Coordinates of C-alpha atoms in Angstrom, one line a residue:
X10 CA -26.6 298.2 101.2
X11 CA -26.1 296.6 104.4
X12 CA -29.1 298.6 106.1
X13 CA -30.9 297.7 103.0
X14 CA -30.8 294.3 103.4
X15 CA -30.9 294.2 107.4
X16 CA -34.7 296.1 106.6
X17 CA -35.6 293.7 104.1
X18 CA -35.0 291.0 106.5
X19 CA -37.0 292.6 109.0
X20 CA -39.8 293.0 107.0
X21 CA -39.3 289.5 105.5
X22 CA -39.0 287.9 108.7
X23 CA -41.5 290.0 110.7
X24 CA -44.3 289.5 108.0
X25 CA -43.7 285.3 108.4
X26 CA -43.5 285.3 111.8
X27 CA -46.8 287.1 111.7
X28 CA -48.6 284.7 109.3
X29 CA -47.5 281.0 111.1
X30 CA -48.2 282.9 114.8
X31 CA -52.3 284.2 113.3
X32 CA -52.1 280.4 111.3
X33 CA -51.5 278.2 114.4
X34 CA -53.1 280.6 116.9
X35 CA -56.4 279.8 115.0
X36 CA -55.9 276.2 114.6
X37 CA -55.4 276.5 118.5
X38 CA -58.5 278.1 118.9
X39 CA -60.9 275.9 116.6
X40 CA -59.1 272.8 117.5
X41 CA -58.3 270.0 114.8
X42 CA -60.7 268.9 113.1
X43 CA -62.6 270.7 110.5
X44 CA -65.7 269.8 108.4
X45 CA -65.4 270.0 104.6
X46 CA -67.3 272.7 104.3
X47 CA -65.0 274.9 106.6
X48 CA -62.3 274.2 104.4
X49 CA -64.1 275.7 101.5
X50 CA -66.2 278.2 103.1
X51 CA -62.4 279.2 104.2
X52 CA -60.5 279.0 100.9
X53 CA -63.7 281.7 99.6
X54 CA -62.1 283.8 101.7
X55 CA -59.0 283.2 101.1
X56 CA -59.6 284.3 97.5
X57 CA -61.6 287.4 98.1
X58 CA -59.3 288.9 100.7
X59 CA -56.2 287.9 99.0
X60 CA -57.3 289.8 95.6
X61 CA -58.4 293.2 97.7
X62 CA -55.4 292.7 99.2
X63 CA -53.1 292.2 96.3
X64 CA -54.7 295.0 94.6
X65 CA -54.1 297.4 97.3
X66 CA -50.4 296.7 97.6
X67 CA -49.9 296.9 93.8
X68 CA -51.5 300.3 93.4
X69 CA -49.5 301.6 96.5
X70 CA -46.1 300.1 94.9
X71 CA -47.2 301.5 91.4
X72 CA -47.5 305.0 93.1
X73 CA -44.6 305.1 95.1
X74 CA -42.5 303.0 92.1
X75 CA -43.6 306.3 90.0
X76 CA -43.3 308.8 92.4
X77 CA -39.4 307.7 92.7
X78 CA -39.2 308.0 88.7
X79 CA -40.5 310.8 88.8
X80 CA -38.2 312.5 91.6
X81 CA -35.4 311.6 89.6
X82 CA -36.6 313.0 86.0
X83 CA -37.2 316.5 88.3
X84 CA -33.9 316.2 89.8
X85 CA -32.4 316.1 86.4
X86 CA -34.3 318.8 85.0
X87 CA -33.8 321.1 88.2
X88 CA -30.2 320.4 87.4
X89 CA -30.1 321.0 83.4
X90 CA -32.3 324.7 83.7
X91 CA -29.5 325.2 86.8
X92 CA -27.0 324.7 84.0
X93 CA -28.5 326.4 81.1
X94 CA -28.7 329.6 83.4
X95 CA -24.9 329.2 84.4
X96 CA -23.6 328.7 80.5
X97 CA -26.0 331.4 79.7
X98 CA -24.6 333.8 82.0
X99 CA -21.5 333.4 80.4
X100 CA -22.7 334.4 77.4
X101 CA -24.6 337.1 78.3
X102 CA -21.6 339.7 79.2
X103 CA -18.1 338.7 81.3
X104 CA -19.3 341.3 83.6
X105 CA -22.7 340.4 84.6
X106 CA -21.5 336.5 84.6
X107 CA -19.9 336.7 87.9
X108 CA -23.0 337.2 90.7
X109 CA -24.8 335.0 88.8
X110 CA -22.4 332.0 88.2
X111 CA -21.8 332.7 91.7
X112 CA -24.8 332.1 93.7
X113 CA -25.7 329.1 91.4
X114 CA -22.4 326.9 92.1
X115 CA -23.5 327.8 95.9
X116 CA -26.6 326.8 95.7
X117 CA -25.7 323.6 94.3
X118 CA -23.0 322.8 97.4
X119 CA -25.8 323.7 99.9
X120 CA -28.8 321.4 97.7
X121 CA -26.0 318.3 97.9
X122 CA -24.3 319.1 101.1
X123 CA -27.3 320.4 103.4
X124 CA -30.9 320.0 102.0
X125 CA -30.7 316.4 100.5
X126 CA -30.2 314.7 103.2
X127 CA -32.2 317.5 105.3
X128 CA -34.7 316.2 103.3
X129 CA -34.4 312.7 104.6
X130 CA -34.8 314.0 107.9
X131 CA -37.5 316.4 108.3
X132 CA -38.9 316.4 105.1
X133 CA -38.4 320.3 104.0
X134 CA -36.7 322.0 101.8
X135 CA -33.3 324.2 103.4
X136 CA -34.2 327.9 103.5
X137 CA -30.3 328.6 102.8
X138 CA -31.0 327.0 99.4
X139 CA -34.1 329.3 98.9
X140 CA -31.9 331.9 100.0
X141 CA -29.4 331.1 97.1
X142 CA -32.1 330.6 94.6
X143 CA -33.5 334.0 95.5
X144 CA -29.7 335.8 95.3
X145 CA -29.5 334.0 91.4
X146 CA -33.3 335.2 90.8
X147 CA -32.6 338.6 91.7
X148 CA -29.1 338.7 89.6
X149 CA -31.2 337.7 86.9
X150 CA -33.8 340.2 87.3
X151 CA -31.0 343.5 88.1
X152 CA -29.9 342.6 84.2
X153 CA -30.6 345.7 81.4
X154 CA -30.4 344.2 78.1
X155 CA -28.5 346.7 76.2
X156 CA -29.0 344.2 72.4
X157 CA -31.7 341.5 71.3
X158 CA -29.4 338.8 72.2
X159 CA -29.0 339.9 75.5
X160 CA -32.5 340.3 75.8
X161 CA -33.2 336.7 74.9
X162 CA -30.6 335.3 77.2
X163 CA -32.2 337.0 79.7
X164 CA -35.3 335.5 78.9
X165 CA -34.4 332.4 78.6
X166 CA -32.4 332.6 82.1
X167 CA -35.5 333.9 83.8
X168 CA -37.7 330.8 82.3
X169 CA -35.4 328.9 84.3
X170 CA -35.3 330.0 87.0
X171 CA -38.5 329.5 87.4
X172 CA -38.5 326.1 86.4
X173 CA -35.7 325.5 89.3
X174 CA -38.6 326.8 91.7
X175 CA -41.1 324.6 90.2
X176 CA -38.7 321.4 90.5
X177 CA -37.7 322.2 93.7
X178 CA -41.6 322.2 94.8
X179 CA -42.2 319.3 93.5
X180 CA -38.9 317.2 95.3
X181 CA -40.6 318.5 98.4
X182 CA -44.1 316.8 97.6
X183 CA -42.3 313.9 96.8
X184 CA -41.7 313.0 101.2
X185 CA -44.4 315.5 102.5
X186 CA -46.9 313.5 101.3
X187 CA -46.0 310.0 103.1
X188 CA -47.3 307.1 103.3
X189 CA -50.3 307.4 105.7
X190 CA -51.1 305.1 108.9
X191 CA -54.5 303.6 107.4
X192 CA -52.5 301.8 104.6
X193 CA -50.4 300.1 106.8
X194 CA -53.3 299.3 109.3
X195 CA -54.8 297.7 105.7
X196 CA -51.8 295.8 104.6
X197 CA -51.1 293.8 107.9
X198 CA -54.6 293.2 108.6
X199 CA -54.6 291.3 105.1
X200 CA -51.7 289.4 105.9
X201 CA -53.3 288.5 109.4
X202 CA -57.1 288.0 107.8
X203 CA -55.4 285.5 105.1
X204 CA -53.4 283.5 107.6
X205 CA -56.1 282.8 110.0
X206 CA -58.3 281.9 106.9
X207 CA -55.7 279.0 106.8
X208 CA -56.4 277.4 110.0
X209 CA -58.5 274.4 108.0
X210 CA -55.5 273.0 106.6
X211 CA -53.2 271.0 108.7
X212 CA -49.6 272.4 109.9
X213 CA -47.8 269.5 107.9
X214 CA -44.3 270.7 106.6
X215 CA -45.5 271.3 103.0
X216 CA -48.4 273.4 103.9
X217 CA -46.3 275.3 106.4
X218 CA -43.8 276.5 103.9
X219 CA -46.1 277.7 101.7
X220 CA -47.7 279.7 104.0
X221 CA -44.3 281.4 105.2
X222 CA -43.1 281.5 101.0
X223 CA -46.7 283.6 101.1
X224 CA -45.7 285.7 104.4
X225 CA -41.6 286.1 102.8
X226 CA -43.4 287.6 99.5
X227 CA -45.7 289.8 101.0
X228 CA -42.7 291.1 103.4
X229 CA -41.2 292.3 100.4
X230 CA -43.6 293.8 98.7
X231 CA -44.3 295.8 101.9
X232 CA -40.8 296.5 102.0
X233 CA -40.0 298.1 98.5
X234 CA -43.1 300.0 99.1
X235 CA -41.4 301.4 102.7
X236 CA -38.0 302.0 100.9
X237 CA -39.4 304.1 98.1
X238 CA -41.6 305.5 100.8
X239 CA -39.0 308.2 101.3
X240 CA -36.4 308.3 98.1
X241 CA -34.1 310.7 100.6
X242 CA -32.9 307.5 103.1
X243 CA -32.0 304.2 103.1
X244 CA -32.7 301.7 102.1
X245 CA -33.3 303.5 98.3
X246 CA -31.7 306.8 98.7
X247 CA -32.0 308.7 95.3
X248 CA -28.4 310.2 94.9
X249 CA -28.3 313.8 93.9
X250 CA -26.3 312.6 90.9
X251 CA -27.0 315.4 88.4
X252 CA -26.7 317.7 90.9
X253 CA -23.1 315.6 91.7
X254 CA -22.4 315.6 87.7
X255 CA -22.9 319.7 87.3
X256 CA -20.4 320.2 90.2
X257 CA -18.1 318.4 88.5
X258 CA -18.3 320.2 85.4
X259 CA -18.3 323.4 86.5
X260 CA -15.3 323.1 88.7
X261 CA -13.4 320.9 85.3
X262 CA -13.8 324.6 83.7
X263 CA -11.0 326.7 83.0
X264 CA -10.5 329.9 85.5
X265 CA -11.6 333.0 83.7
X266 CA -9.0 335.3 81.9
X267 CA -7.8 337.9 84.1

């Protein structure tokens, strides 16, 4: 929370400092007195580069906004076909239950304990989490249905499985494709083409805090688009909560019957 806000303040500050310093370094430049026709010839521009540029930074915050949603409806669902394998192990034979039920509560301790917040990092998925995944895949797979309802827990087990692969593919996606360079390049050079576009009005005290209140809100909008940027860090780290919950429950179960 604290890093959050210390960021947000950055951004905030960083984005007015930015505005006022293009604002009076133009009024510098042109001197102080402007014809009429500068001032509208300047608020035309104003207009037309503040729309382009609003639109830009509300499809970019729409995207990443739904990207994060998204990362946390596959994070439950990686989590629910995880435990609709594990419960279905157990009801396919005391036997076969153990390798399975096995390499699934590891490979949730290594997706919380090692590749979330590997993630963060250097944006990859942990091979020792594969390397579990692959262990469950091929207990599933050594299986020999020996009745129908064996058969179609088997089924059923294997179906997830996959979709664990799937969702795991797709939390991947989620940070390797980043935010690139060019929109950022676009976003300050709108803040720094609307501020000079200022320069005609005069640097009294009213027309000075509006142009920072316009720097602040853009400093925030560029902010929440940064922090949902990458859903694995601060400032808006996604817990692993369902991931958090299933550990939970499995460990709340009662040992098995000698």
């Amino acid at each position: 929370m604290v890093l959050g806000i210390f960021i947000g303040s950055i951004f905030v500050g960083g984005t007015i400092a930015l505005t006022l310093a293009c604002y009076f370094l133009m009024r510098w430049m042109s001197g102080n007195e402007h014809e009429n026709h500068e001032r509208d010839l300047a608020s035309s521009v104003v207009f037309r580069v503040s729309a382009l540029h609003g639109l830009i930074l509300a499809l970019v915050f729409a995207q990443e906004m739904f990207s994060y949603q998204q990362l946390r409806l596959q994070t439950a669902t990686e989590a629910n076909a995880i435990a609709d394998i594990y419960f279905d192990a157990g009801r396919y034979g005391d036997s076969e239950k153990v390798n399975i039920q096995k390499e699934l509560s590891e490979y949730i301790r290594v997706v919380i304990d090692k590749e979330w917040p590997g993630l963060g990092k250097n944006n990859r998925l942990s091979p020792e989490a594969w390397t579990q995944w692959d262990e469950a895949y091929r207990a599933i797979l050594d299986l020999v249905p020996a009745n129908p309802r064996q058969q179609s827990l088997r089924g059923h087990m294997l179906d997830r499985i996959y979709l664990v692969s799937e969702s795991r593919t797709k939390r991947e996606s989620t940070v390797a494709d980043s935010l690139s360079g060019i929109f950022w390049f676009a976003a300050i050079s709108g803040v720094i083409f609307i501020a000079v576009a200022y320069y005609s009005y005069p640097p009294t005290r009213r027309n000075v805090i509006l142009i920072s209140l316009f720097g602040a809100y853009t400093g925030v909008i560029l902010f929440l688009i940064y922090a949902f940027s990458n859903p694995y860090t601060q400032p808006a780290e996604l817990s692993p909560g369902p991931f958090l919950r299933l550990q939970e429950q499995i460990a709340a179960l009662p040992p098995p019957a000698d």
